[in-house]
Structure formats: structure tokens, C-alpha cells
DNA sequence: CACAAATATTAGCGAAGGCTAATATGATGA
DNA sequence: TCATCATATTAGCCTTCGCTAATATTTGTG
């Protein structure tokens, strides 16, 4: 309602719209982790992960705290955790539905042909 | 869990990560609407809206039905509706927190400086 | 202080995304 | 059948994004 600021909301949502970022969120879902832990776990590139962490932080999805030379990242608060849970449920439902009901070729979203 | 297919999930989420698409979802949130209704409401470009609708449909977020020469779009199911509701709640919380707590310059997510 | 580990930042490249204008398709009705 | 309305598709342009490699910054340690 009230014509929400879709611009800001879109930026917030963009945090969840990329594979690596989703994997990061999954990795720190239940416990905070350091950058190198995440890098190891995802077998990713340090620079790349670092950039995605910055993105997620900028989106307000995660927070960080420093401890010595380590920086721990975790989900911002319980709202985000709940959101991830709801997302999973909804996604599973929709995935099933889309996969099952529709012979419809394109699950592929907006990609160009 | 089970290392979900983040690739597909990311595509699903991408549907929610763009201003115009969020506006469309808002427009059809409570009732199905035709393309032209949406175009009018958003004061948008027909081609543009049509493309975003195709994207949302491809993501499994909305569905369409034809009635004469009109095509009505609506949210796929109640799960999506719930999801939008949860998103609003969480976003409001986070928006406040991010805006308030952090003097942190970047609310702007991953954008380059 | 010098060095090493942990993380962040920058630059540059190629791919994907979003927009507009133009054109195509499909349905209706005279 | 022709004209028109509703929608979809295509092409081209420009911007944004994600990745890698290289470099910088910060912190702890000998």
C-alpha cells in the first residue's frame, strides 16, 4: 500500500537474486562465519565472496563484526531468518507446481533466447 | 537444506528484484488485471510491461488467462501472496534498521561508486 | 619493524538486463 | 475480408552485474 518505495525494495531483493549470494546466506544461516570459512565452504574466490558479502551487507541482509583479524558475518536479525524460511517453502511449492503442471518450456525467467 | 539448487532459486528471486516488476506485483496483488490496465496504472510502456510480465511468468510468480482479446495476469497462488506479505513486513523492519542504525553510507547495495 | 594472514578494494572485461521503437500476432467486429 | 484493439516479440543501445587478477589495508606475531 501507500505506493511503497519499490526502488529501495528492489535493491533489498536483489541481494537474494544471485546464486553465490544465496549460497552465502545458506552458509551463514545457522551460525556466523568468517570470510575465509565461507570461501572454503563455497570453494569460491576470495575477492568474489568479499564483494558479495559487501553487497549483502549493503542490502541490509547481513551484518559483520570484527574479532581480531577475522570478520564474522551473520544474518542481520530474526526477520531475515524467517524470510529465508518462508522463501524456501514458497520456492519449493512454486518449483513443484511450475515443474509439474506446466509443460511450459520456460522456467528460465527473462533470459533472451 | 540439502544444498538447494541456488541457481533456480536465484532466477525465481530475480523476479522480485526489479522496481517495475515489484510495481506490477503490487498492482495485481489483490485482483487480476489486463496488460493495458497495468500499463495505465504504472504509466508504463506497453512493450516494457509486457516483457516484465513474461519475466514474472517465467519465474513462476504470476499466471495468465485469456478472455477474448484480453489477457489477465494474477499472482500464481496464495503462497506468492503470503510471500509478498512477509516481504513487506521484513522489508519495513530492515529498511528502518538499515536507514536508522547505520550511518553506513551505502544503502545502495552492490552498486559501484 | 618486517612479515604473514585475513579481508577489502580496484580495474577491466564479457555477459546479462532493461529500455525504447518498430513490427508481428491474434482476436473482434463491421 | 479489412480495420482495429490488445498483447507479444524483436532489434539495438546502453547500463549494470559478476568474475578474475592484482593491489591495498588492517591486524597479529616474531
GROMACS .gro file of N, CA, C and O in nm, chain A residues 55-106:
model
  208
   55UNK      N    1   2.787  -0.662  -0.083
   55UNK     CA    2   2.655  -0.641  -0.142
   55UNK      C    3   2.545  -0.675  -0.043
   55UNK      O    4   2.455  -0.596  -0.018
   56UNK      N    5   2.554  -0.793   0.014
   56UNK     CA    6   2.453  -0.838   0.110
   56UNK      C    7   2.445  -0.744   0.230
   56UNK      O    8   2.338  -0.716   0.283
   57UNK      N    9   2.560  -0.694   0.269
   57UNK     CA   10   2.562  -0.602   0.382
   57UNK      C   11   2.496  -0.470   0.343
   57UNK      O   12   2.415  -0.415   0.417
   58UNK      N   13   2.529  -0.425   0.224
   58UNK     CA   14   2.469  -0.301   0.175
   58UNK      C   15   2.318  -0.312   0.161
   58UNK      O   16   2.246  -0.214   0.176
   59UNK      N   17   2.273  -0.431   0.131
   59UNK     CA   18   2.129  -0.454   0.118
   59UNK      C   19   2.061  -0.465   0.254
   59UNK      O   20   1.939  -0.472   0.262
   60UNK      N   21   2.138  -0.470   0.359
   60UNK     CA   22   2.080  -0.481   0.492
   60UNK      C   23   2.045  -0.622   0.531
   60UNK      O   24   1.970  -0.646   0.624
   61UNK      N   25   2.100  -0.719   0.458
   61UNK     CA   26   2.063  -0.857   0.483
   61UNK      C   27   2.154  -0.923   0.586
   61UNK      O   28   2.111  -1.006   0.664
   62UNK      N   29   2.278  -0.884   0.584
   62UNK     CA   30   2.371  -0.942   0.681
   62UNK      C   31   2.444  -0.832   0.756
   62UNK      O   32   2.442  -0.716   0.715
   63UNK      N   33   2.509  -0.872   0.864
   63UNK     CA   34   2.590  -0.778   0.941
   63UNK      C   35   2.725  -0.845   0.968
   63UNK      O   36   2.739  -0.965   0.951
   64UNK      N   37   2.819  -0.764   1.011
   64UNK     CA   38   2.951  -0.820   1.038
   64UNK      C   39   3.003  -0.767   1.171
   64UNK      O   40   2.962  -0.663   1.219
   65UNK      N   41   3.091  -0.843   1.229
   65UNK     CA   42   3.158  -0.797   1.349
   65UNK      C   43   3.301  -0.845   1.341
   65UNK      O   44   3.331  -0.951   1.286
   66UNK      N   45   3.388  -0.764   1.395
   66UNK     CA   46   3.530  -0.797   1.386
   66UNK      C   47   3.577  -0.861   1.515
   66UNK      O   48   3.535  -0.822   1.625
   67UNK      N   49   3.664  -0.960   1.499
   67UNK     CA   50   3.725  -1.021   1.618
   67UNK      C   51   3.867  -1.054   1.579
   67UNK      O   52   3.891  -1.148   1.505
   68UNK      N   53   3.955  -0.971   1.627
   68UNK     CA   54   4.093  -0.988   1.585
   68UNK      C   55   4.104  -0.962   1.438
   68UNK      O   56   4.046  -0.867   1.387
   69UNK      N   57   4.174  -1.048   1.371
   69UNK     CA   58   4.186  -1.024   1.228
   69UNK      C   59   4.078  -1.094   1.148
   69UNK      O   60   4.081  -1.094   1.027
   70UNK      N   61   3.983  -1.148   1.217
   70UNK     CA   62   3.872  -1.214   1.149
   70UNK      C   63   3.749  -1.125   1.148
   70UNK      O   64   3.729  -1.044   1.238
   71UNK      N   65   3.671  -1.141   1.044
   71UNK     CA   66   3.544  -1.071   1.040
   71UNK      C   67   3.434  -1.174   1.024
   71UNK      O   68   3.436  -1.253   0.930
   72UNK      N   69   3.344  -1.170   1.118
   72UNK     CA   70   3.235  -1.267   1.117
   72UNK      C   71   3.111  -1.205   1.055
   72UNK      O   72   3.071  -1.094   1.088
   73UNK      N   73   3.052  -1.280   0.965
   73UNK     CA   74   2.927  -1.236   0.902
   73UNK      C   75   2.813  -1.324   0.949
   73UNK      O   76   2.829  -1.444   0.967
   74UNK      N   77   2.699  -1.260   0.965
   74UNK     CA   78   2.579  -1.337   1.003
   74UNK      C   79   2.455  -1.265   0.951
   74UNK      O   80   2.462  -1.149   0.911
   75UNK      N   81   2.344  -1.334   0.954
   75UNK     CA   82   2.218  -1.273   0.911
   75UNK      C   83   2.185  -1.158   1.005
   75UNK      O   84   2.212  -1.166   1.124
   76UNK      N   85   2.126  -1.054   0.950
   76UNK     CA   86   2.104  -0.933   1.028
   76UNK      C   87   2.020  -0.954   1.153
   76UNK      O   88   2.054  -0.907   1.261
   77UNK      N   89   1.907  -1.024   1.138
   77UNK     CA   90   1.820  -1.046   1.253
   77UNK      C   91   1.723  -1.160   1.225
   77UNK      O   92   1.727  -1.221   1.118
   78UNK      N   93   1.636  -1.183   1.318
   78UNK     CA   94   1.546  -1.298   1.303
   78UNK      C   95   1.447  -1.280   1.189
   78UNK      O   96   1.399  -1.376   1.132
   79UNK      N   97   1.420  -1.156   1.154
   79UNK     CA   98   1.329  -1.133   1.041
   79UNK      C   99   1.387  -1.193   0.914
   79UNK      O  100   1.316  -1.255   0.834
   80UNK      N  101   1.513  -1.171   0.896
   80UNK     CA  102   1.579  -1.224   0.776
   80UNK      C  103   1.578  -1.376   0.779
   80UNK      O  104   1.556  -1.441   0.676
   81UNK      N  105   1.602  -1.431   0.895
   81UNK     CA  106   1.599  -1.577   0.906
   81UNK      C  107   1.462  -1.630   0.867
   81UNK      O  108   1.450  -1.722   0.786
   82UNK      N  109   1.359  -1.568   0.924
   82UNK     CA  110   1.222  -1.609   0.889
   82UNK      C  111   1.200  -1.595   0.740
   82UNK      O  112   1.142  -1.683   0.676
   83UNK      N  113   1.245  -1.486   0.686
   83UNK     CA  114   1.225  -1.462   0.544
   83UNK      C  115   1.286  -1.576   0.463
   83UNK      O  116   1.223  -1.629   0.371
   84UNK      N  117   1.407  -1.614   0.497
   84UNK     CA  118   1.472  -1.724   0.426
   84UNK      C  119   1.388  -1.852   0.437
   84UNK      O  120   1.376  -1.927   0.340
   85UNK      N  121   1.332  -1.874   0.554
   85UNK     CA  122   1.249  -1.993   0.570
   85UNK      C  123   1.127  -1.988   0.479
   85UNK      O  124   1.097  -2.082   0.407
   86UNK      N  125   1.059  -1.875   0.485
   86UNK     CA  126   0.940  -1.860   0.401
   86UNK      C  127   0.977  -1.875   0.253
   86UNK      O  128   0.908  -1.941   0.176
   87UNK      N  129   1.087  -1.816   0.217
   87UNK     CA  130   1.132  -1.825   0.079
   87UNK      C  131   1.147  -1.970   0.037
   87UNK      O  132   1.103  -2.009  -0.071
   88UNK      N  133   1.210  -2.047   0.122
   88UNK     CA  134   1.229  -2.188   0.090
   88UNK      C  135   1.097  -2.258   0.065
   88UNK      O  136   1.080  -2.329  -0.035
   89UNK      N  137   1.006  -2.239   0.159
   89UNK     CA  138   0.876  -2.305   0.145
   89UNK      C  139   0.809  -2.265   0.015
   89UNK      O  140   0.773  -2.350  -0.067
   90UNK      N  141   0.797  -2.135  -0.004
   90UNK     CA  142   0.729  -2.087  -0.124
   90UNK      C  143   0.799  -2.135  -0.250
   90UNK      O  144   0.736  -2.180  -0.344
   91UNK      N  145   0.929  -2.128  -0.245
   91UNK     CA  146   1.003  -2.168  -0.365
   91UNK      C  147   0.980  -2.314  -0.397
   91UNK      O  148   0.961  -2.352  -0.513
   92UNK      N  149   0.981  -2.396  -0.295
   92UNK     CA  150   0.958  -2.539  -0.319
   92UNK      C  151   0.821  -2.563  -0.381
   92UNK      O  152   0.808  -2.636  -0.478
   93UNK      N  153   0.721  -2.499  -0.323
   93UNK     CA  154   0.585  -2.512  -0.377
   93UNK      C  155   0.581  -2.471  -0.524
   93UNK      O  156   0.536  -2.545  -0.610
   94UNK      N  157   0.631  -2.352  -0.546
   94UNK     CA  158   0.622  -2.297  -0.681
   94UNK      C  159   0.702  -2.381  -0.778
   94UNK      O  160   0.657  -2.413  -0.887
   95UNK      N  161   0.820  -2.421  -0.734
   95UNK     CA  162   0.905  -2.503  -0.819
   95UNK      C  163   0.831  -2.628  -0.862
   95UNK      O  164   0.825  -2.663  -0.980
   96UNK      N  165   0.773  -2.694  -0.765
   96UNK     CA  166   0.699  -2.816  -0.792
   96UNK      C  167   0.587  -2.787  -0.891
   96UNK      O  168   0.575  -2.852  -0.994
   97UNK      N  169   0.511  -2.684  -0.860
   97UNK     CA  170   0.397  -2.651  -0.943
   97UNK      C  171   0.439  -2.621  -1.086
   97UNK      O  172   0.383  -2.675  -1.181
   98UNK      N  173   0.537  -2.537  -1.096
   98UNK     CA  174   0.582  -2.499  -1.229
   98UNK      C  175   0.636  -2.620  -1.304
   98UNK      O  176   0.603  -2.644  -1.419
   99UNK      N  177   0.716  -2.699  -1.235
   99UNK     CA  178   0.775  -2.816  -1.298
   99UNK      C  179   0.667  -2.916  -1.338
   99UNK      O  180   0.670  -2.973  -1.447
  100UNK      N  181   0.572  -2.937  -1.247
  100UNK     CA  182   0.471  -3.039  -1.270
  100UNK      C  183   0.365  -2.996  -1.371
  100UNK      O  184   0.356  -3.049  -1.482
  101UNK      N  185   0.287  -2.896  -1.333
  101UNK     CA  186   0.173  -2.856  -1.414
  101UNK      C  187   0.209  -2.816  -1.556
  101UNK      O  188   0.149  -2.860  -1.652
  102UNK      N  189   0.309  -2.733  -1.564
  102UNK     CA  190   0.334  -2.671  -1.693
  102UNK      C  191   0.438  -2.747  -1.773
  102UNK      O  192   0.550  -2.763  -1.730
  103UNK      N  193   0.399  -2.793  -1.886
  103UNK     CA  194   0.497  -2.844  -1.981
  103UNK      C  195   0.572  -2.722  -2.035
  103UNK      O  196   0.673  -2.734  -2.102
  104UNK      N  197   0.515  -2.608  -2.001
  104UNK     CA  198   0.572  -2.479  -2.040
  104UNK      C  199   0.724  -2.482  -2.036
  104UNK      O  200   0.784  -2.502  -1.931
  105UNK      N  201   0.783  -2.467  -2.151
  105UNK     CA  202   0.927  -2.466  -2.168
  105UNK      C  203   1.000  -2.381  -2.065
  105UNK      O  204   1.094  -2.426  -2.001
  106UNK      N  205   0.958  -2.261  -2.049
  106UNK     CA  206   1.043  -2.165  -1.981
  106UNK      C  207   1.021  -2.150  -1.832
  106UNK      O  208   0.931  -2.083  -1.787
   0.00000   0.00000   0.00000
